[in-house]
Short mmCIF file of C-alpha atoms in Angstrom, two decimals:
data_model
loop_
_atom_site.label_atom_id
_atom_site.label_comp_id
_atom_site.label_asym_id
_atom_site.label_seq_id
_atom_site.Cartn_x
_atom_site.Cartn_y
_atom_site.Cartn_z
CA UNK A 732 -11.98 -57.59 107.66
CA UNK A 733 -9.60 -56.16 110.38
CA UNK A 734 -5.86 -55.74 108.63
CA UNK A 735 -3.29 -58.32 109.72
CA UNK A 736 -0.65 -56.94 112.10
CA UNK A 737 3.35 -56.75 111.22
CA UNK A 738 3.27 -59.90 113.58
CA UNK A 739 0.68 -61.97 112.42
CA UNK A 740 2.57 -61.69 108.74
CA UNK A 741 5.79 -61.93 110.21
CA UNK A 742 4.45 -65.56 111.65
CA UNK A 743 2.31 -66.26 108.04
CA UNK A 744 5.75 -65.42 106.15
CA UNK A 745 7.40 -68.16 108.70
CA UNK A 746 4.99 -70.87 108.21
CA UNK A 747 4.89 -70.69 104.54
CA UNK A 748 8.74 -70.88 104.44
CA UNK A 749 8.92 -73.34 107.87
CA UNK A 750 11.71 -75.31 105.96
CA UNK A 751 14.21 -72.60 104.94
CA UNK A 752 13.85 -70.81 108.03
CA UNK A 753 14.87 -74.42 109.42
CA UNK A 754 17.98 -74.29 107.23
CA UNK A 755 18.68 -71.03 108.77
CA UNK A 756 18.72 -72.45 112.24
CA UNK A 757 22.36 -74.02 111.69
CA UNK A 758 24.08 -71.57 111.16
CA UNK A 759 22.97 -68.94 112.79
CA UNK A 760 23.19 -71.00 116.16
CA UNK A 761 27.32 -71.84 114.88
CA UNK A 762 27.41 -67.91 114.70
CA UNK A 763 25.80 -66.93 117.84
CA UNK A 764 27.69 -69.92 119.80
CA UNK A 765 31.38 -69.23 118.23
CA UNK A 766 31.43 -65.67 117.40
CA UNK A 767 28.70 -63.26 119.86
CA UNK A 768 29.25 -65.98 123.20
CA UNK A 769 33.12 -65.39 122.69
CA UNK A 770 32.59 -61.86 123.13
CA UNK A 771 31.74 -62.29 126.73
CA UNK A 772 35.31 -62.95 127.40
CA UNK A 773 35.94 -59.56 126.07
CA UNK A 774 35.11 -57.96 129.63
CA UNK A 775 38.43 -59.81 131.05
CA UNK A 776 39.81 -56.37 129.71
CA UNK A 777 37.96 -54.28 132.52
CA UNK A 778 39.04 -56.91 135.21
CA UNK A 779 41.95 -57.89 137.66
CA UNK A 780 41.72 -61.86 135.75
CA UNK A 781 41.97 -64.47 138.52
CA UNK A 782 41.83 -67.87 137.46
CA UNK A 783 41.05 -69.13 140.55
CA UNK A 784 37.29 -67.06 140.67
CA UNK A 785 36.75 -67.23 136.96
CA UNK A 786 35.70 -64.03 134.94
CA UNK A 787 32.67 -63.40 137.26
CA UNK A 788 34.67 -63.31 140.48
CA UNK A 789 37.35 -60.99 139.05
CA UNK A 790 37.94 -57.88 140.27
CA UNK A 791 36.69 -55.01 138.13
CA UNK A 792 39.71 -52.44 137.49
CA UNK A 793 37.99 -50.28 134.29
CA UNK A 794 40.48 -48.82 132.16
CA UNK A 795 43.51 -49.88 134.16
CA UNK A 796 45.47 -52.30 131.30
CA UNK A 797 44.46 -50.11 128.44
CA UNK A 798 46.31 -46.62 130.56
CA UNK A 799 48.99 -49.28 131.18
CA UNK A 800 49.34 -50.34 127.48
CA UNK A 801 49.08 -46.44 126.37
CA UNK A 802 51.85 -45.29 129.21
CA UNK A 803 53.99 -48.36 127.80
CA UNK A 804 56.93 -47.33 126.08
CA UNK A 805 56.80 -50.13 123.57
CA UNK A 806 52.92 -48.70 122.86
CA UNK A 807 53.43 -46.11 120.03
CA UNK A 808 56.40 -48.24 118.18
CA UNK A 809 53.63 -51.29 118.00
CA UNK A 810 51.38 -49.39 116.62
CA UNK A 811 53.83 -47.64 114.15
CA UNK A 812 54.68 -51.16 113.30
CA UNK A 813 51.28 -52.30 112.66
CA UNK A 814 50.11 -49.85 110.34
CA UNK A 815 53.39 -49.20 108.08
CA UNK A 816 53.55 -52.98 107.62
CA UNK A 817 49.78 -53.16 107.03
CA UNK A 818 49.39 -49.86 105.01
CA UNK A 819 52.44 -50.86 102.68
CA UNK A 820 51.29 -54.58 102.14
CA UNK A 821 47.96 -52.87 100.91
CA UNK A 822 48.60 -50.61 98.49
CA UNK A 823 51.54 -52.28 96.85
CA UNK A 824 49.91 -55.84 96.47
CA UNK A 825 46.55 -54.15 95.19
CA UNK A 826 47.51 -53.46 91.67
CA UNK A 827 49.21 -57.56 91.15
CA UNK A 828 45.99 -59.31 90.76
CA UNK A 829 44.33 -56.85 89.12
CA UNK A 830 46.73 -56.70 86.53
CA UNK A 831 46.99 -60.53 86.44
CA UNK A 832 43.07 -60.80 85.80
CA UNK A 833 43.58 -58.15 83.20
CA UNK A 834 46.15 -59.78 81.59
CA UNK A 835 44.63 -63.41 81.79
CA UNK A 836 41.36 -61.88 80.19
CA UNK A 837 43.27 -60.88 77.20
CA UNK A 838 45.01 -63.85 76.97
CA UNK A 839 42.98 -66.03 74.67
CA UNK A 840 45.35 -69.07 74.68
CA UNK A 841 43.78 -71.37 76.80
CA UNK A 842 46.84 -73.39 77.25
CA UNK A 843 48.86 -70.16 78.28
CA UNK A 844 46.22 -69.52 80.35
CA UNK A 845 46.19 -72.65 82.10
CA UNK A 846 50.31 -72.83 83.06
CA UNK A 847 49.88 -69.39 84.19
CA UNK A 848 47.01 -69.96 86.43
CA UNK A 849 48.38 -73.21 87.97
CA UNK A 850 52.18 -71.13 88.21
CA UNK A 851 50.36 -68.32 90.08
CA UNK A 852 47.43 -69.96 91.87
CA UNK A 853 50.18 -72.72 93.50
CA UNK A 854 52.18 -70.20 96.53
CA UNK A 855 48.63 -69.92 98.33
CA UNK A 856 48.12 -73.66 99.25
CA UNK A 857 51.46 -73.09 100.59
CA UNK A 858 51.71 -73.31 104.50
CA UNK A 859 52.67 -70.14 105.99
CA UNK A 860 55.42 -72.00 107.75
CA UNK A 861 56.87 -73.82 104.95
CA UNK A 862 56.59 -70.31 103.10
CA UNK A 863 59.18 -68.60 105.90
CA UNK A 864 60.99 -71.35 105.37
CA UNK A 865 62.01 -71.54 102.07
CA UNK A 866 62.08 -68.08 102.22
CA UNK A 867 65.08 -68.25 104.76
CA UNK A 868 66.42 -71.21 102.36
CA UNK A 869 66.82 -69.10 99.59
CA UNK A 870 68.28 -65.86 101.56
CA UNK A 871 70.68 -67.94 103.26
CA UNK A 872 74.06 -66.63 102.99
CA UNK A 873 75.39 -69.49 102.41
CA UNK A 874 74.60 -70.72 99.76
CA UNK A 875 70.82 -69.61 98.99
CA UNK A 876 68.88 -69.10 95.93
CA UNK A 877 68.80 -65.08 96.35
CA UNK A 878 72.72 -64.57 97.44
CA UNK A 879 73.71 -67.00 94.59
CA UNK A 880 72.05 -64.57 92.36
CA UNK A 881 73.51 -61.87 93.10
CA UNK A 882 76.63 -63.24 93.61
CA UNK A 883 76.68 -63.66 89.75
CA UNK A 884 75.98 -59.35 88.85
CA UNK A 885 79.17 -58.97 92.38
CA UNK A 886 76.94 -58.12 94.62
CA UNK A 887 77.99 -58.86 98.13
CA UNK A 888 75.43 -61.53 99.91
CA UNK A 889 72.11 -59.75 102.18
CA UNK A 890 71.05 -61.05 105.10
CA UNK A 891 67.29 -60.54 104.61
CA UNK A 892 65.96 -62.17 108.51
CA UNK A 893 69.44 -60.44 109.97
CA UNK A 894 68.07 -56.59 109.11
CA UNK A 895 65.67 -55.30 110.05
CA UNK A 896 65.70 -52.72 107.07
CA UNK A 897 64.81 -55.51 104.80
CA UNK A 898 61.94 -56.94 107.05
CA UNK A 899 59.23 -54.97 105.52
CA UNK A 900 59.82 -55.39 101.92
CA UNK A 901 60.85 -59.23 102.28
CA UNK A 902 57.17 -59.72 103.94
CA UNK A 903 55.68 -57.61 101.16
CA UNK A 904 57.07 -59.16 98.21
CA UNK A 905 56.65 -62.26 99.66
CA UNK A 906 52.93 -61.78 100.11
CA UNK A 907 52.47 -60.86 96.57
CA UNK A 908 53.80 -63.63 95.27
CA UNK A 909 51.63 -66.01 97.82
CA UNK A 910 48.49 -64.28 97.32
CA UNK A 911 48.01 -62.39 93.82
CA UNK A 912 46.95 -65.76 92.00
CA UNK A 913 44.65 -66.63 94.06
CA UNK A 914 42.96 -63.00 94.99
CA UNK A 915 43.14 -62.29 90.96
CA UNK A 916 40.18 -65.03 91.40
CA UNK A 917 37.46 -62.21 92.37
CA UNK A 918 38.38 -60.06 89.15
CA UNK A 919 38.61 -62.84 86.89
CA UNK A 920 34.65 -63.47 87.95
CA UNK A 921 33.96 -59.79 87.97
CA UNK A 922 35.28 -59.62 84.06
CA UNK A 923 33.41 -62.59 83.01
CA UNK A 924 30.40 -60.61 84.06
CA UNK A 925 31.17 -57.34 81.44
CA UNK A 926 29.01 -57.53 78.48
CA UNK A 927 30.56 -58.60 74.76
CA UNK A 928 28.58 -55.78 73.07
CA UNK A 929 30.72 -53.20 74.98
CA UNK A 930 34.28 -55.00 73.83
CA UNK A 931 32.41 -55.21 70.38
CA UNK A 932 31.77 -51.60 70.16
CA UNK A 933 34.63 -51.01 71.04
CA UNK A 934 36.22 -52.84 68.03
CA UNK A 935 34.25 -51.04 65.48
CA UNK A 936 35.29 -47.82 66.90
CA UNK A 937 38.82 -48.86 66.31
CA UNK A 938 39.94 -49.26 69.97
CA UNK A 939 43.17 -50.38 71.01
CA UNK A 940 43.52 -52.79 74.06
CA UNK A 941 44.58 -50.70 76.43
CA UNK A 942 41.89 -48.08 75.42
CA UNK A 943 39.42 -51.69 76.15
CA UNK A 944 40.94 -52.15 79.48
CA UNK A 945 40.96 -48.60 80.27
CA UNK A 946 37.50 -47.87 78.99
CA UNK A 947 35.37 -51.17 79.57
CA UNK A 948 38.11 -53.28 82.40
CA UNK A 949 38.72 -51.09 84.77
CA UNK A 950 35.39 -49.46 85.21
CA UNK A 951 33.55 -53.03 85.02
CA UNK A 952 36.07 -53.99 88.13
CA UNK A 953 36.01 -51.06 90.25
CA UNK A 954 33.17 -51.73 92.18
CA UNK A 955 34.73 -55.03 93.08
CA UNK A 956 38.04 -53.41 93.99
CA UNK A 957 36.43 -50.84 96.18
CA UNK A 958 34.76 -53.61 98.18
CA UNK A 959 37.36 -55.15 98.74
CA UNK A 960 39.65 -52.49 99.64
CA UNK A 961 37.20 -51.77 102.02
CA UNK A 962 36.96 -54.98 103.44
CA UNK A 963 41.06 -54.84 103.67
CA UNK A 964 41.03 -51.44 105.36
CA UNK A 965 38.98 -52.85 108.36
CA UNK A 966 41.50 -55.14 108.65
CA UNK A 967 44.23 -52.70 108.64
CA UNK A 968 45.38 -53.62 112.03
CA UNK A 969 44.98 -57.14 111.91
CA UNK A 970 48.54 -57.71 109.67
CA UNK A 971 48.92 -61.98 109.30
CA UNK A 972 50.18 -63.08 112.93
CA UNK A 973 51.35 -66.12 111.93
CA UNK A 974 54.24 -65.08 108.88
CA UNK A 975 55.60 -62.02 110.89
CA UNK A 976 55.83 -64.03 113.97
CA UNK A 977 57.56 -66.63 112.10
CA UNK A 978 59.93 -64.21 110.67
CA UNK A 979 60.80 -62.34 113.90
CA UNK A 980 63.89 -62.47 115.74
CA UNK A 981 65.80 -59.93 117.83
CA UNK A 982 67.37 -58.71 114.67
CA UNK A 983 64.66 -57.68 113.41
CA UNK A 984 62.07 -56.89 116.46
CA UNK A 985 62.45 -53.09 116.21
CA UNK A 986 60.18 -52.94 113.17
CA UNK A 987 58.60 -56.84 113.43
CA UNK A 988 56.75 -55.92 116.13
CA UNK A 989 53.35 -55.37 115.76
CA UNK A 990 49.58 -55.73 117.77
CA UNK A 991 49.07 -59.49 117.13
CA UNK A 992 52.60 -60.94 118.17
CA UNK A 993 52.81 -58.18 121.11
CA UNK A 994 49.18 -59.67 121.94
CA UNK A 995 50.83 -63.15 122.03
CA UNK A 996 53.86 -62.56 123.85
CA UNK A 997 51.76 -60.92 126.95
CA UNK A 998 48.97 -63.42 127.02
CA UNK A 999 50.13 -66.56 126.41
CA UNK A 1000 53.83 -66.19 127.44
CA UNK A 1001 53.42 -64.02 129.85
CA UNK A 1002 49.75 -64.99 131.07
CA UNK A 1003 48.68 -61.80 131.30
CA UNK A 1004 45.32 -61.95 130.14
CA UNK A 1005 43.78 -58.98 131.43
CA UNK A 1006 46.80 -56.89 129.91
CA UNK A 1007 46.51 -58.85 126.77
CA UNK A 1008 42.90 -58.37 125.91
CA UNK A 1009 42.48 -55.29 126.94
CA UNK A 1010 45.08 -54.50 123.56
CA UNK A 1011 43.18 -56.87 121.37
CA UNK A 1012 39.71 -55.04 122.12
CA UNK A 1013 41.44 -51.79 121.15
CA UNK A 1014 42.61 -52.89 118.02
CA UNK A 1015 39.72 -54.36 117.66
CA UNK A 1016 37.41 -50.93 117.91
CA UNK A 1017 40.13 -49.44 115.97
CA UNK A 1018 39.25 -51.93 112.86
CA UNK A 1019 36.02 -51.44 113.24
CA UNK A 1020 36.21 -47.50 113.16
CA UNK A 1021 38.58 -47.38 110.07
CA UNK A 1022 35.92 -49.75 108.20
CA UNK A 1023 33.20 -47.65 108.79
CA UNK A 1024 35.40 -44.60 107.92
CA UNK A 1025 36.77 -45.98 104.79
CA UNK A 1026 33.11 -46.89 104.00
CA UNK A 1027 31.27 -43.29 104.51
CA UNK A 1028 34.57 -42.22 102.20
CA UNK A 1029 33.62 -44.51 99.46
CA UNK A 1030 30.07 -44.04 99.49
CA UNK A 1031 30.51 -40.31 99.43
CA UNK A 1032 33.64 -40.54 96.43
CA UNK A 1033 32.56 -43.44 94.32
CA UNK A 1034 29.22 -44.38 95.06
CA UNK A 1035 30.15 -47.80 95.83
CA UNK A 1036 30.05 -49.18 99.51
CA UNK A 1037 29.09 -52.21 101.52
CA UNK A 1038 26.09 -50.54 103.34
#
């Protein structure tokens, strides 16, 4: 009997799983229609946009807006922006929910457990806009939270939006406190996963607790915590829009500043679309570049990577 082709079993393995394949069609269709037919508009970069012709009709100008952005003296200070902000915000909110997890493993008081979930879990399903306000609330001179404070140890009241010194750490620490609950979530799960035995041999060998999270914790989790720092680091350029934008003012523009609200100011205030994409498709190579970087660099160190 003649041997099936590759094709013939690739249409055998279809029919005999016709309905999952079918359950497949969904989504990959909301994919391909909202995420690779989008990146058609990607070529407006490469052209002289007229709105009049449409993208097709445009003039074709190559590399024009992205020498423009690089010969713009603003260019080097954005990007300075973006990655201190983003590089900072990275490394000094990783630690936060890993202790938390940690610490909420240990815990074995459910009820304890419980208030300090809820107390930690609750600044995420904040708005990002209700965030930067209460955040200006409370550093109000006049009578906020923050000022009040340190009004009581004679320390003269900070205008936190007013310099632009305290920009970067007022996003930072902010950020932790939003988001360490809730991203404390993946290493909760990934310590619910180590084995008993190993916490139990542990015991007998007279173990203290940080010897357990040292030994058994931290090595169950660091697979999970490379993957997601990887993850993060192709995202490195891509620092919230939204919360800086929201906390920018001419005060504070010198280090505010970064791709996303430079992005917005050109194309939608401006209009300049051409100008405008042409800077999001280079940050856009340049997240994808320090992903796959950040991956071969993993793989190689630790073993652990996403491909």
């Amino acid at each position: 009997m003649k041997p099936k082709s590759s094709f013939q079993r690739f249409w055998i393995n279809i029919k005999g799983s016709a309905q999952l394949y079918l359950l497949l069609l969904l989504p990959l269709a909301f994919i391909i229609l909202f995420c690779y037919v989008p990146m058609y508009g990607a070529t407006l970069a490469f052209k002289d946009f007229n709105p009049g012709v449409g993208i097709l009709g445009s003039k074709w100008v190559g590399l024009k807006y992205f020498i423009k952005f690089f010969k713009s003296p603003s260019c080097w200070l954005i990007i300075k922006n973006t990655f201190i902000l983003s590089i900072l915000n990275l490394v000094l909110s990783l630690p936060f929910p890993i202790i938390l997890a940690i610490s909420l493993n240990e815990c074995k008081n459910r009820h304890v457990n419980k208030v300090v979930q809820m107390v930690t879990y609750a600044p995420y399903f904040i708005s990002t806009v209700i965030m930067v306000a209460l955040l200006m609330q409370w550093s109000s001179i006049n009578g906020g939270l923050f000022n009040n404070i340190l009004g009581l140890f004679g320390v003269e009241p900070v205008n936190l939006f007013g310099d632009a010194s305290y920009f970067r750490p007022t996003y930072i620490i902010s950020n932790i406190w939003q988001f360490t609950g809730f991203n404390s979530i993946i290493y909760l799960a990934a310590l619910s996963s180590v084995d008993i035995s190993l916490y139990e041999a542990a015991k007998v060998d007279g173990a203290s607790k940080l010897q357990k999270i040292w030994c058994i914790d931290l090595p169950s989790i660091l697979p999970t915590i490379v993957i997601l720092l990887i993850l993060n680091a192709g995202q490195i350029m891509n620092v919230g829009f939204d919360k800086v934008y929201l906390m920018q003012n001419q005060m504070n523009v010198q280090v505010s500043e970064i791709i996303s609200t430079y992005t917005y100011k050109i194309g939608l205030l401006n209009l300049d679309f051409s100008y405008s994409t042409a800077i999001g498709l280079f940050n856009s190579v340049v997240n994808v570049v320090l992903l796959f970087s950040v991956n071969m660099l993993s793989r190689k160190i630790s073993e652990n990577s996403l491909w």
